Amino acid sequence: MRFVIINPSPETTMNRSLALALVASLAFSGAALAKDQPGADWMTKADLKKHMESEGYNAIVVGADDGHWEGEAVKDGRIVEFHADAKTGRITKSAPKTEN
């Protein structure tokens, strides 16, 4: 049997680290996102994610909050917090995540 060690590129390592940090941070705040429910006339999460991916976002985690979609994602190599319009998916707020 032969083992091969693959050294990922620094960019791949950074993207994985950012995605893991995003998942870990949302694990603690998931209960807050689960309190609200999307309305019947809202864009679906899947459609919102497709829309955001077309705008350069990835590793998207989203939930309903106070009449809009809210969550965190990675854009341009940075974790951002965002709000999106519930019906159109238009990003209404996108700011770098800050430590709490």
Tab-separated table of N, CA, C and O in Angstrom:
chain	number	residue	atom	x	y	z
A	1	MET	N	0.849	-1.172	0.000
A	1	MET	CA	0.000	0.000	0.000
A	1	MET	C	0.890	1.228	0.000
A	1	MET	O	1.901	1.278	0.669
A	2	ARG	N	0.464	2.224	-0.728
A	2	ARG	CA	1.251	3.428	-0.882
A	2	ARG	C	0.425	4.638	-0.436
A	2	ARG	O	-0.734	4.766	-0.787
A	3	PHE	N	1.010	5.502	0.364
A	3	PHE	CA	0.339	6.706	0.839
A	3	PHE	C	0.946	7.907	0.145
A	3	PHE	O	2.155	7.989	-0.037
A	4	VAL	N	0.103	8.816	-0.225
A	4	VAL	CA	0.558	10.037	-0.867
A	4	VAL	C	0.083	11.212	-0.029
A	4	VAL	O	-1.088	11.302	0.325
A	5	ILE	N	0.990	12.087	0.308
A	5	ILE	CA	0.642	13.289	1.071
A	5	ILE	C	0.482	14.424	0.078
A	5	ILE	O	1.383	14.716	-0.704
A	6	ILE	N	-0.678	15.017	0.117
A	6	ILE	CA	-0.964	16.128	-0.788
A	6	ILE	C	-0.919	17.411	0.020
A	6	ILE	O	-1.604	17.553	1.022
A	7	ASN	N	-0.094	18.322	-0.421
A	7	ASN	CA	0.001	19.619	0.234
A	7	ASN	C	-0.925	20.587	-0.489
A	7	ASN	O	-0.660	20.960	-1.620
A	8	PRO	N	-2.035	20.991	0.151
A	8	PRO	CA	-2.930	21.927	-0.509
A	8	PRO	C	-2.264	23.299	-0.653
A	8	PRO	O	-1.373	23.665	0.108
A	9	SER	N	-2.723	24.029	-1.645
A	9	SER	CA	-2.191	25.368	-1.851
A	9	SER	C	-2.575	26.260	-0.671
A	9	SER	O	-3.549	25.990	0.030
A	10	PRO	N	-1.844	27.336	-0.439
A	10	PRO	CA	-2.203	28.253	0.649
A	10	PRO	C	-3.625	28.805	0.492
A	10	PRO	O	-4.337	28.997	1.468
A	11	GLU	N	-4.057	29.035	-0.748
A	11	GLU	CA	-5.401	29.564	-0.978
A	11	GLU	C	-6.462	28.539	-0.565
A	11	GLU	O	-7.449	28.876	0.075
A	12	THR	N	-6.245	27.272	-0.908
A	12	THR	CA	-7.187	26.226	-0.522
A	12	THR	C	-7.241	26.097	0.987
A	12	THR	O	-8.311	25.978	1.576
A	13	THR	N	-6.096	26.135	1.630
A	13	THR	CA	-6.033	26.045	3.085
A	13	THR	C	-6.774	27.220	3.726
A	13	THR	O	-7.532	27.038	4.680
A	14	MET	N	-6.586	28.427	3.181
A	14	MET	CA	-7.245	29.606	3.723
A	14	MET	C	-8.765	29.488	3.561
A	14	MET	O	-9.517	29.765	4.493
A	15	ASN	N	-9.238	29.055	2.378
A	15	ASN	CA	-10.679	28.920	2.159
A	15	ASN	C	-11.279	27.889	3.093
A	15	ASN	O	-12.365	28.087	3.625
A	16	ARG	N	-10.578	26.780	3.309
A	16	ARG	CA	-11.065	25.766	4.240
A	16	ARG	C	-11.116	26.328	5.656
A	16	ARG	O	-12.060	26.101	6.395
A	17	SER	N	-10.089	27.052	6.033
A	17	SER	CA	-10.056	27.642	7.375
A	17	SER	C	-11.188	28.638	7.566
A	17	SER	O	-11.835	28.657	8.626
A	18	LEU	N	-11.441	29.461	6.560
A	18	LEU	CA	-12.535	30.431	6.655
A	18	LEU	C	-13.880	29.723	6.749
A	18	LEU	O	-14.742	30.108	7.544
A	19	ALA	N	-14.065	28.684	5.957
A	19	ALA	CA	-15.325	27.944	5.993
A	19	ALA	C	-15.521	27.278	7.361
A	19	ALA	O	-16.614	27.302	7.925
A	20	LEU	N	-14.453	26.693	7.905
A	20	LEU	CA	-14.548	26.071	9.226
A	20	LEU	C	-14.849	27.100	10.309
A	20	LEU	O	-15.641	26.853	11.215
A	21	ALA	N	-14.221	28.260	10.209
A	21	ALA	CA	-14.483	29.322	11.188
A	21	ALA	C	-15.935	29.786	11.092
A	21	ALA	O	-16.587	30.037	12.105
A	22	LEU	N	-16.445	29.878	9.876
A	22	LEU	CA	-17.827	30.281	9.678
A	22	LEU	C	-18.784	29.269	10.296
A	22	LEU	O	-19.699	29.631	11.021
A	23	VAL	N	-18.559	28.000	10.037
A	23	VAL	CA	-19.411	26.950	10.583
A	23	VAL	C	-19.349	26.957	12.109
A	23	VAL	O	-20.368	26.865	12.793
A	24	ALA	N	-18.153	27.092	12.658
A	24	ALA	CA	-18.002	27.098	14.120
A	24	ALA	C	-18.713	28.288	14.746
A	24	ALA	O	-19.392	28.154	15.769
A	25	SER	N	-18.592	29.451	14.129
A	25	SER	CA	-19.233	30.631	14.709
A	25	SER	C	-20.747	30.527	14.644
A	25	SER	O	-21.449	30.972	15.549
A	26	LEU	N	-21.257	29.909	13.596
A	26	LEU	CA	-22.705	29.776	13.475
A	26	LEU	C	-23.260	28.659	14.344
A	26	LEU	O	-24.437	28.665	14.678
A	27	ALA	N	-22.434	27.718	14.733
A	27	ALA	CA	-22.901	26.649	15.613
A	27	ALA	C	-23.400	27.222	16.937
A	27	ALA	O	-24.346	26.712	17.523
A	28	PHE	N	-22.754	28.296	17.384
A	28	PHE	CA	-23.146	28.919	18.641
A	28	PHE	C	-24.297	29.893	18.475
A	28	PHE	O	-25.010	30.188	19.418
A	29	SER	N	-24.493	30.412	17.264
A	29	SER	CA	-25.568	31.379	17.057
A	29	SER	C	-26.756	30.775	16.316
A	29	SER	O	-27.707	31.469	16.019
A	30	GLY	N	-26.724	29.495	16.025
A	30	GLY	CA	-27.793	28.837	15.280
A	30	GLY	C	-29.142	28.940	15.937
A	30	GLY	O	-30.170	29.073	15.268
A	31	ALA	N	-29.194	28.892	17.244
A	31	ALA	CA	-30.479	28.992	17.942
A	31	ALA	C	-31.136	30.338	17.673
A	31	ALA	O	-32.351	30.425	17.514
A	32	ALA	N	-30.354	31.380	17.602
A	32	ALA	CA	-30.907	32.709	17.332
A	32	ALA	C	-31.496	32.772	15.930
A	32	ALA	O	-32.530	33.399	15.715
A	33	LEU	N	-30.851	32.126	14.953
A	33	LEU	CA	-31.356	32.154	13.591
A	33	LEU	C	-32.609	31.291	13.430
A	33	LEU	O	-33.408	31.520	12.543
A	34	ALA	N	-32.780	30.294	14.271
A	34	ALA	CA	-33.897	29.365	14.132
A	34	ALA	C	-35.206	29.909	14.693
A	34	ALA	O	-36.251	29.314	14.490
A	35	LYS	N	-35.204	31.027	15.376
A	35	LYS	CA	-36.412	31.554	16.014
A	35	LYS	C	-37.449	32.018	15.008
A	35	LYS	O	-38.639	31.892	15.250
A	36	ASP	N	-37.048	32.610	13.907
A	36	ASP	CA	-37.972	33.171	12.931
A	36	ASP	C	-38.176	32.192	11.780
A	36	ASP	O	-37.323	31.362	11.502
A	37	GLN	N	-39.311	32.328	11.112
A	37	GLN	CA	-39.650	31.471	9.979
A	37	GLN	C	-39.839	32.330	8.729
A	37	GLN	O	-40.388	33.425	8.818
A	38	PRO	N	-39.420	31.827	7.564
A	38	PRO	CA	-39.633	32.587	6.328
A	38	PRO	C	-41.126	32.671	5.988
A	38	PRO	O	-41.893	31.760	6.301
A	39	GLY	N	-41.511	33.768	5.356
A	39	GLY	CA	-42.893	33.949	4.939
A	39	GLY	C	-43.208	33.139	3.686
A	39	GLY	O	-42.307	32.707	2.960
A	40	ALA	N	-44.484	32.954	3.426
A	40	ALA	CA	-44.921	32.164	2.270
A	40	ALA	C	-44.489	32.783	0.944
A	40	ALA	O	-44.278	32.070	-0.036
A	41	ASP	N	-44.335	34.100	0.902
A	41	ASP	CA	-43.970	34.780	-0.346
A	41	ASP	C	-42.470	35.078	-0.454
A	41	ASP	O	-42.037	35.817	-1.321
A	42	TRP	N	-41.668	34.489	0.425
A	42	TRP	CA	-40.222	34.720	0.406
A	42	TRP	C	-39.537	33.879	-0.663
A	42	TRP	O	-39.987	32.789	-1.007
A	43	MET	N	-38.400	34.379	-1.125
A	43	MET	CA	-37.509	33.601	-1.971
A	43	MET	C	-37.013	32.420	-1.141
A	43	MET	O	-36.773	32.573	0.057
A	44	THR	N	-36.863	31.241	-1.745
A	44	THR	CA	-36.380	30.089	-0.984
A	44	THR	C	-34.903	30.256	-0.639
A	44	THR	O	-34.180	31.016	-1.291
A	45	LYS	N	-34.462	29.523	0.382
A	45	LYS	CA	-33.036	29.559	0.748
A	45	LYS	C	-32.171	29.133	-0.433
A	45	LYS	O	-31.134	29.729	-0.695
A	46	ALA	N	-32.600	28.080	-1.131
A	46	ALA	CA	-31.814	27.577	-2.268
A	46	ALA	C	-31.681	28.647	-3.355
A	46	ALA	O	-30.584	28.852	-3.904
A	47	ASP	N	-32.784	29.347	-3.664
A	47	ASP	CA	-32.723	30.409	-4.670
A	47	ASP	C	-31.866	31.571	-4.199
A	47	ASP	O	-31.122	32.168	-4.982
A	48	LEU	N	-31.966	31.910	-2.909
A	48	LEU	CA	-31.132	32.985	-2.363
A	48	LEU	C	-29.657	32.624	-2.489
A	48	LEU	O	-28.840	33.441	-2.916
A	49	LYS	N	-29.312	31.382	-2.132
A	49	LYS	CA	-27.916	30.956	-2.214
A	49	LYS	C	-27.411	31.011	-3.650
A	49	LYS	O	-26.297	31.480	-3.902
A	50	LYS	N	-28.221	30.581	-4.623
A	50	LYS	CA	-27.821	30.660	-6.033
A	50	LYS	C	-27.579	32.109	-6.437
A	50	LYS	O	-26.603	32.424	-7.120
A	51	HIS	N	-28.498	32.986	-6.025
A	51	HIS	CA	-28.362	34.414	-6.336
A	51	HIS	C	-27.066	34.973	-5.740
A	51	HIS	O	-26.317	35.683	-6.413
A	52	MET	N	-26.805	34.646	-4.482
A	52	MET	CA	-25.600	35.152	-3.820
A	52	MET	C	-24.333	34.580	-4.449
A	52	MET	O	-23.333	35.288	-4.598
A	53	GLU	N	-24.355	33.292	-4.805
A	53	GLU	CA	-23.188	32.692	-5.455
A	53	GLU	C	-22.881	33.399	-6.769
A	53	GLU	O	-21.715	33.593	-7.117
A	54	SER	N	-23.925	33.824	-7.489
A	54	SER	CA	-23.703	34.549	-8.748
A	54	SER	C	-23.068	35.915	-8.504
A	54	SER	O	-22.493	36.504	-9.418
A	55	GLU	N	-23.158	36.407	-7.258
A	55	GLU	CA	-22.549	37.690	-6.892
A	55	GLU	C	-21.209	37.507	-6.180
A	55	GLU	O	-20.666	38.458	-5.619
A	56	GLY	N	-20.684	36.265	-6.152
A	56	GLY	CA	-19.352	36.040	-5.599
A	56	GLY	C	-19.301	35.559	-4.161
A	56	GLY	O	-18.216	35.463	-3.589
A	57	TYR	N	-20.432	35.264	-3.546
A	57	TYR	CA	-20.453	34.749	-2.174
A	57	TYR	C	-20.345	33.229	-2.216
A	57	TYR	O	-20.817	32.587	-3.156
A	58	ASN	N	-19.740	32.625	-1.179
A	58	ASN	CA	-19.752	31.170	-1.018
A	58	ASN	C	-19.790	30.842	0.462
A	58	ASN	O	-19.794	31.730	1.299
A	59	ALA	N	-19.856	29.550	0.788
A	59	ALA	CA	-19.976	29.088	2.179
A	59	ALA	C	-21.101	29.842	2.891
A	59	ALA	O	-20.942	30.352	3.991
A	60	ILE	N	-22.253	29.897	2.247
A	60	ILE	CA	-23.379	30.708	2.710
A	60	ILE	C	-24.194	29.953	3.756
A	60	ILE	O	-24.613	28.829	3.533
A	61	VAL	N	-24.402	30.610	4.899
A	61	VAL	CA	-25.276	30.087	5.955
A	61	VAL	C	-26.301	31.171	6.218
A	61	VAL	O	-25.946	32.312	6.506
A	62	VAL	N	-27.586	30.797	6.117
A	62	VAL	CA	-28.635	31.817	6.161
A	62	VAL	C	-29.847	31.329	6.946
A	62	VAL	O	-30.120	30.134	6.995
A	63	GLY	N	-30.531	32.286	7.555
A	63	GLY	CA	-31.770	31.992	8.269
A	63	GLY	C	-32.678	33.207	8.237
A	63	GLY	O	-32.257	34.308	7.907
A	64	ALA	N	-33.947	32.983	8.565
A	64	ALA	CA	-34.929	34.067	8.592
A	64	ALA	C	-34.778	34.860	9.883
A	64	ALA	O	-34.555	34.285	10.942
A	65	ASP	N	-34.901	36.188	9.773
A	65	ASP	CA	-34.805	37.030	10.966
A	65	ASP	C	-35.512	38.362	10.724
A	65	ASP	O	-35.120	39.111	9.832
A	66	ASP	N	-36.524	38.622	11.509
A	66	ASP	CA	-37.208	39.924	11.496
A	66	ASP	C	-37.578	40.421	10.097
A	66	ASP	O	-37.321	41.569	9.741
A	67	GLY	N	-38.150	39.557	9.278
A	67	GLY	CA	-38.643	39.981	7.975
A	67	GLY	C	-37.635	39.989	6.848
A	67	GLY	O	-37.925	40.485	5.760
A	68	HIS	N	-36.437	39.469	7.080
A	68	HIS	CA	-35.440	39.394	6.014
A	68	HIS	C	-34.578	38.145	6.206
A	68	HIS	O	-34.637	37.489	7.242
A	69	TRP	N	-33.802	37.800	5.185
A	69	TRP	CA	-32.800	36.748	5.331
A	69	TRP	C	-31.571	37.363	5.970
A	69	TRP	O	-31.202	38.500	5.667
A	70	GLU	N	-30.930	36.612	6.847
A	70	GLU	CA	-29.732	37.087	7.537
A	70	GLU	C	-28.763	35.926	7.678
A	70	GLU	O	-29.174	34.783	7.878
A	71	GLY	N	-27.482	36.211	7.586
A	71	GLY	CA	-26.524	35.133	7.765
A	71	GLY	C	-25.092	35.590	7.600
A	71	GLY	O	-24.775	36.778	7.703
A	72	GLU	N	-24.249	34.592	7.328
A	72	GLU	CA	-22.827	34.831	7.110
A	72	GLU	C	-22.407	34.077	5.865
A	72	GLU	O	-22.988	33.048	5.515
A	73	ALA	N	-21.380	34.599	5.208
A	73	ALA	CA	-20.856	33.981	4.005
A	73	ALA	C	-19.407	34.409	3.837
A	73	ALA	O	-18.901	35.265	4.573
A	74	VAL	N	-18.752	33.847	2.855
A	74	VAL	CA	-17.393	34.243	2.508
A	74	VAL	C	-17.454	34.961	1.164
A	74	VAL	O	-18.069	34.470	0.215
A	75	LYS	N	-16.865	36.147	1.107
A	75	LYS	CA	-16.755	36.900	-0.141
A	75	LYS	C	-15.373	37.530	-0.197
A	75	LYS	O	-14.924	38.135	0.769
A	76	ASP	N	-14.712	37.329	-1.319
A	76	ASP	CA	-13.362	37.869	-1.515
A	76	ASP	C	-12.420	37.422	-0.406
A	76	ASP	O	-11.587	38.190	0.069
A	77	GLY	N	-12.599	36.178	0.060
A	77	GLY	CA	-11.710	35.624	1.073
A	77	GLY	C	-11.961	36.083	2.495
A	77	GLY	O	-11.181	35.784	3.386
A	78	ARG	N	-13.051	36.808	2.724
A	78	ARG	CA	-13.358	37.323	4.064
A	78	ARG	C	-14.750	36.881	4.487
A	78	ARG	O	-15.673	36.821	3.674
A	79	ILE	N	-14.921	36.618	5.771
A	79	ILE	CA	-16.237	36.287	6.301
A	79	ILE	C	-17.020	37.581	6.480
A	79	ILE	O	-16.513	38.543	7.062
A	80	VAL	N	-18.240	37.598	5.932
A	80	VAL	CA	-19.095	38.778	6.055
A	80	VAL	C	-20.433	38.380	6.664
A	80	VAL	O	-20.885	37.244	6.529
A	81	GLU	N	-21.035	39.322	7.359
A	81	GLU	CA	-22.403	39.186	7.843
A	81	GLU	C	-23.272	39.936	6.845
A	81	GLU	O	-22.892	41.009	6.372
A	82	PHE	N	-24.440	39.365	6.524
A	82	PHE	CA	-25.281	40.013	5.525
A	82	PHE	C	-26.754	39.959	5.910
A	82	PHE	O	-27.173	39.129	6.711
A	83	HIS	N	-27.509	40.866	5.309
A	83	HIS	CA	-28.965	40.848	5.316
A	83	HIS	C	-29.365	40.839	3.844
A	83	HIS	O	-28.713	41.500	3.021
A	84	ALA	N	-30.423	40.108	3.517
A	84	ALA	CA	-30.916	40.081	2.143
A	84	ALA	C	-32.428	40.270	2.156
A	84	ALA	O	-33.118	39.782	3.051
A	85	ASP	N	-32.920	40.982	1.148
A	85	ASP	CA	-34.355	41.180	1.001
A	85	ASP	C	-35.030	39.815	0.853
A	85	ASP	O	-34.571	38.960	0.094
A	86	ALA	N	-36.108	39.598	1.581
A	86	ALA	CA	-36.773	38.296	1.628
A	86	ALA	C	-37.383	37.881	0.293
A	86	ALA	O	-37.430	36.697	-0.019
A	87	LYS	N	-37.816	38.840	-0.499
A	87	LYS	CA	-38.506	38.518	-1.752
A	87	LYS	C	-37.609	38.563	-2.972
A	87	LYS	O	-37.790	37.786	-3.902
A	88	THR	N	-36.623	39.463	-2.968
A	88	THR	CA	-35.783	39.630	-4.161
A	88	THR	C	-34.384	39.022	-4.011
A	88	THR	O	-33.716	38.791	-5.003
A	89	GLY	N	-33.941	38.835	-2.784
A	89	GLY	CA	-32.588	38.339	-2.546
A	89	GLY	C	-31.526	39.423	-2.622
A	89	GLY	O	-30.341	39.151	-2.438
A	90	ARG	N	-31.939	40.663	-2.875
A	90	ARG	CA	-30.973	41.775	-2.951
A	90	ARG	C	-30.286	41.935	-1.600
A	90	ARG	O	-30.924	41.962	-0.556
A	91	ILE	N	-28.967	42.032	-1.615
A	91	ILE	CA	-28.193	42.213	-0.388
A	91	ILE	C	-28.406	43.649	0.093
A	91	ILE	O	-28.121	44.598	-0.621
A	92	THR	N	-28.931	43.783	1.309
A	92	THR	CA	-29.191	45.113	1.863
A	92	THR	C	-28.132	45.521	2.884
A	92	THR	O	-28.043	46.690	3.242
A	93	LYS	N	-27.350	44.557	3.354
A	93	LYS	CA	-26.243	44.834	4.274
A	93	LYS	C	-25.195	43.755	4.065
A	93	LYS	O	-25.524	42.580	3.967
A	94	SER	N	-23.956	44.154	3.973
A	94	SER	CA	-22.844	43.206	3.904
A	94	SER	C	-21.641	43.882	4.541
A	94	SER	O	-21.156	44.886	4.029
A	95	ALA	N	-21.213	43.350	5.675
A	95	ALA	CA	-20.109	43.959	6.409
A	95	ALA	C	-19.183	42.859	6.909
A	95	ALA	O	-19.643	41.762	7.258
A	96	PRO	N	-17.875	43.139	6.963
A	96	PRO	CA	-16.942	42.141	7.506
A	96	PRO	C	-17.363	41.730	8.914
A	96	PRO	O	-17.797	42.561	9.710
A	97	LYS	N	-17.274	40.440	9.190
A	97	LYS	CA	-17.604	39.937	10.519
A	97	LYS	C	-16.571	40.448	11.509
A	97	LYS	O	-15.384	40.418	11.253
A	98	THR	N	-17.063	40.928	12.636
A	98	THR	CA	-16.171	41.411	13.693
A	98	THR	C	-16.259	40.453	14.870
A	98	THR	O	-17.275	39.796	15.076
A	99	GLU	N	-15.218	40.390	15.626
A	99	GLU	CA	-15.203	39.552	16.826
A	99	GLU	C	-16.148	40.137	17.855
A	99	GLU	O	-16.212	41.342	18.040
A	100	ASN	N	-16.901	39.286	18.528
A	100	ASN	CA	-17.819	39.754	19.571
A	100	ASN	C	-17.224	39.559	20.931
A	100	ASN	O	-16.554	38.722	21.273
